[in-house]
Short mmCIF file of C-alpha atoms in Angstrom, two decimals:
data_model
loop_
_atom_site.label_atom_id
_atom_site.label_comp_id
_atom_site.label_asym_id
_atom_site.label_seq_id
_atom_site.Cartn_x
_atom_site.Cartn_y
_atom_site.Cartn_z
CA UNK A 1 59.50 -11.71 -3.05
CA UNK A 2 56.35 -13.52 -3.93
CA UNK A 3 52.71 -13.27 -3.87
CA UNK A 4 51.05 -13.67 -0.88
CA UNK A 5 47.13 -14.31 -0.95
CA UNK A 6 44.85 -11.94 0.68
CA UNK A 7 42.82 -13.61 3.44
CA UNK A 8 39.55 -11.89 2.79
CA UNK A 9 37.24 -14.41 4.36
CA UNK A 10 35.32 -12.69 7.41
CA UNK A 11 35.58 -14.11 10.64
CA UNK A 12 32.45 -13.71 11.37
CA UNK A 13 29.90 -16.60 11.46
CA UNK A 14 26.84 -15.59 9.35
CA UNK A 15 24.06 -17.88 11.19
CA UNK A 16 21.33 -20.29 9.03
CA UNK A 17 17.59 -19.65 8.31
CA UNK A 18 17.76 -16.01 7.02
CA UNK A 19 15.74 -15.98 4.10
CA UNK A 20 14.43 -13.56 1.84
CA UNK A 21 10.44 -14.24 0.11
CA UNK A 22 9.28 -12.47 -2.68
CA UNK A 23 5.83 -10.60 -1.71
CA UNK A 24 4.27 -10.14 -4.98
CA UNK A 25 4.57 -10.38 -9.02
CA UNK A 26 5.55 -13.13 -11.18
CA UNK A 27 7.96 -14.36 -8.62
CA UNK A 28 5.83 -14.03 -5.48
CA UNK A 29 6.55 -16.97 -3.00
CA UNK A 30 10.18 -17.68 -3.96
CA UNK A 31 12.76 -17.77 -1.39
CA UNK A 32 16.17 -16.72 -1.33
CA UNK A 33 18.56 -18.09 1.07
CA UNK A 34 21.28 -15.29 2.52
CA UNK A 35 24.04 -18.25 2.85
CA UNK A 36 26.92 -15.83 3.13
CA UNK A 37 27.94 -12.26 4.26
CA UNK A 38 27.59 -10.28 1.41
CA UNK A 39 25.02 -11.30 -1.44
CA UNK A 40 23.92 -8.95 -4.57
CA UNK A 41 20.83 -8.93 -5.62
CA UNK A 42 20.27 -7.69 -9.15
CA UNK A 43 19.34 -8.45 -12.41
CA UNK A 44 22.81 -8.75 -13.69
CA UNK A 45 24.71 -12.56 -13.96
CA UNK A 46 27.35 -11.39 -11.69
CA UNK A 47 24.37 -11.38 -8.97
CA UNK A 48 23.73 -13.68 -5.95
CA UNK A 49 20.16 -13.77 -6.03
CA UNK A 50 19.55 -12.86 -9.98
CA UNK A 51 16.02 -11.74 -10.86
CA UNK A 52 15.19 -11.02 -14.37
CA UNK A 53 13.33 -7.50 -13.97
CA UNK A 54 14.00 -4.43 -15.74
CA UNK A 55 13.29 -2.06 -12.98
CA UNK A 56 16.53 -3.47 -10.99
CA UNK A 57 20.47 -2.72 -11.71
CA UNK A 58 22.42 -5.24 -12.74
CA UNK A 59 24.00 -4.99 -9.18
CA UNK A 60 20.99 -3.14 -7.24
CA UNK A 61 21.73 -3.94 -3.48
CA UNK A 62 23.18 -6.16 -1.14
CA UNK A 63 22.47 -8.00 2.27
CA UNK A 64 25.42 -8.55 4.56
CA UNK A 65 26.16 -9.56 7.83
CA UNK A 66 28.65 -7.94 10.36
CA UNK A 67 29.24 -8.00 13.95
CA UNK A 68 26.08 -5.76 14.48
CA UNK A 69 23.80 -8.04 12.40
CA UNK A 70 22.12 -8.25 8.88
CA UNK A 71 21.96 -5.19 6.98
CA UNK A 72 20.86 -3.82 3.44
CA UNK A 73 23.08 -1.64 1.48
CA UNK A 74 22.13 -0.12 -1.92
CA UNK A 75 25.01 -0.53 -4.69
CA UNK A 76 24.20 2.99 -6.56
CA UNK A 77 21.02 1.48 -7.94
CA UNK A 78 19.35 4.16 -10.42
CA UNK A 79 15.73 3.83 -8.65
CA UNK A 80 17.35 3.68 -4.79
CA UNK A 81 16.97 0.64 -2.37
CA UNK A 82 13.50 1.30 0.08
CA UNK A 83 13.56 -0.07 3.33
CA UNK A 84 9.82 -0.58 4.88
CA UNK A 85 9.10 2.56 2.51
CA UNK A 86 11.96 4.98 3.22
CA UNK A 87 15.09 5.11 0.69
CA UNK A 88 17.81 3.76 2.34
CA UNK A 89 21.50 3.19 1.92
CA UNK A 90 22.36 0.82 4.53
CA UNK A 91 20.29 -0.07 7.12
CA UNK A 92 19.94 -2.96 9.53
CA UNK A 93 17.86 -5.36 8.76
CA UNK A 94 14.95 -6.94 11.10
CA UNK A 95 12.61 -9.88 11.21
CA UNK A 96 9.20 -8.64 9.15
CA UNK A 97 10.82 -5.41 7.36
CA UNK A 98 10.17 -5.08 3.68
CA UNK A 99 12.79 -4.24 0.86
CA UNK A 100 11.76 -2.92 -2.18
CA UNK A 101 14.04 -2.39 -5.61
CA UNK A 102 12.39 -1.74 -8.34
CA UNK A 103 8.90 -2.92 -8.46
CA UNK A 104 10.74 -6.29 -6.27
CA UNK A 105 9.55 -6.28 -3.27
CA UNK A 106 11.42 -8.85 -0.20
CA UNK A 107 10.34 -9.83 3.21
CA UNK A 108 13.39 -10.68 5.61
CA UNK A 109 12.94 -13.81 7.41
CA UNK A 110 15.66 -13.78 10.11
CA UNK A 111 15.46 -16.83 13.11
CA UNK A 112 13.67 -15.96 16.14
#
């Protein structure tokens, strides 16, 4: 019996335009396009969306996208994942809210 590949492709279409800006610091203004349905965000090279600060994980969070929407999940940072100032695990995201790892702090841009 052989090998058989493991469809792990999600059927579910993750729609265009979600972005997420960086608020403040050395990197305030860039833009991160969430072009997928799960994206890391960390400091690490095995990251999505790397960003070279030291108060982020090497795999600090994620945003995904599911049948219920976008959503932020923390990957067992050390310093926790905020979500418009609360610590969150995973949470669903929403045009305007504000995630915060480290000292990074993102706006989500999601299509009207």
């Amino acid at each position: 019996m052989g090998l058989e590949a493991l469809d792990t492709a999600s059927d579910v279409k993750v729609p265009e335009g979600v972005y997420l800006r960086v608020l403040d610091g050395f990197f305030e203004g860039l833009e991160f396009e969430v072009g997928g349905d799960w994206q890391v965000i960390g400091r690490g090279r095995g990251a999505d969306f790397v960003v070279p600060e030291p108060t982020i994980s090497r795999a600090h969070a994620a945003v995904g996208y599911d049948e219920d929407g976008f959503f932020v999940q923390d990957l067992g940072s050390t310093n926790g994942t905020l979500l418009n100032g609360e610590n969150r695990q995973k949470e669903p995201l929403e045009h305007g809210d504000e995630i915060q790892i480290g000292k990074l702090r993102l706006g989500v841009i999601l299509p009207a």
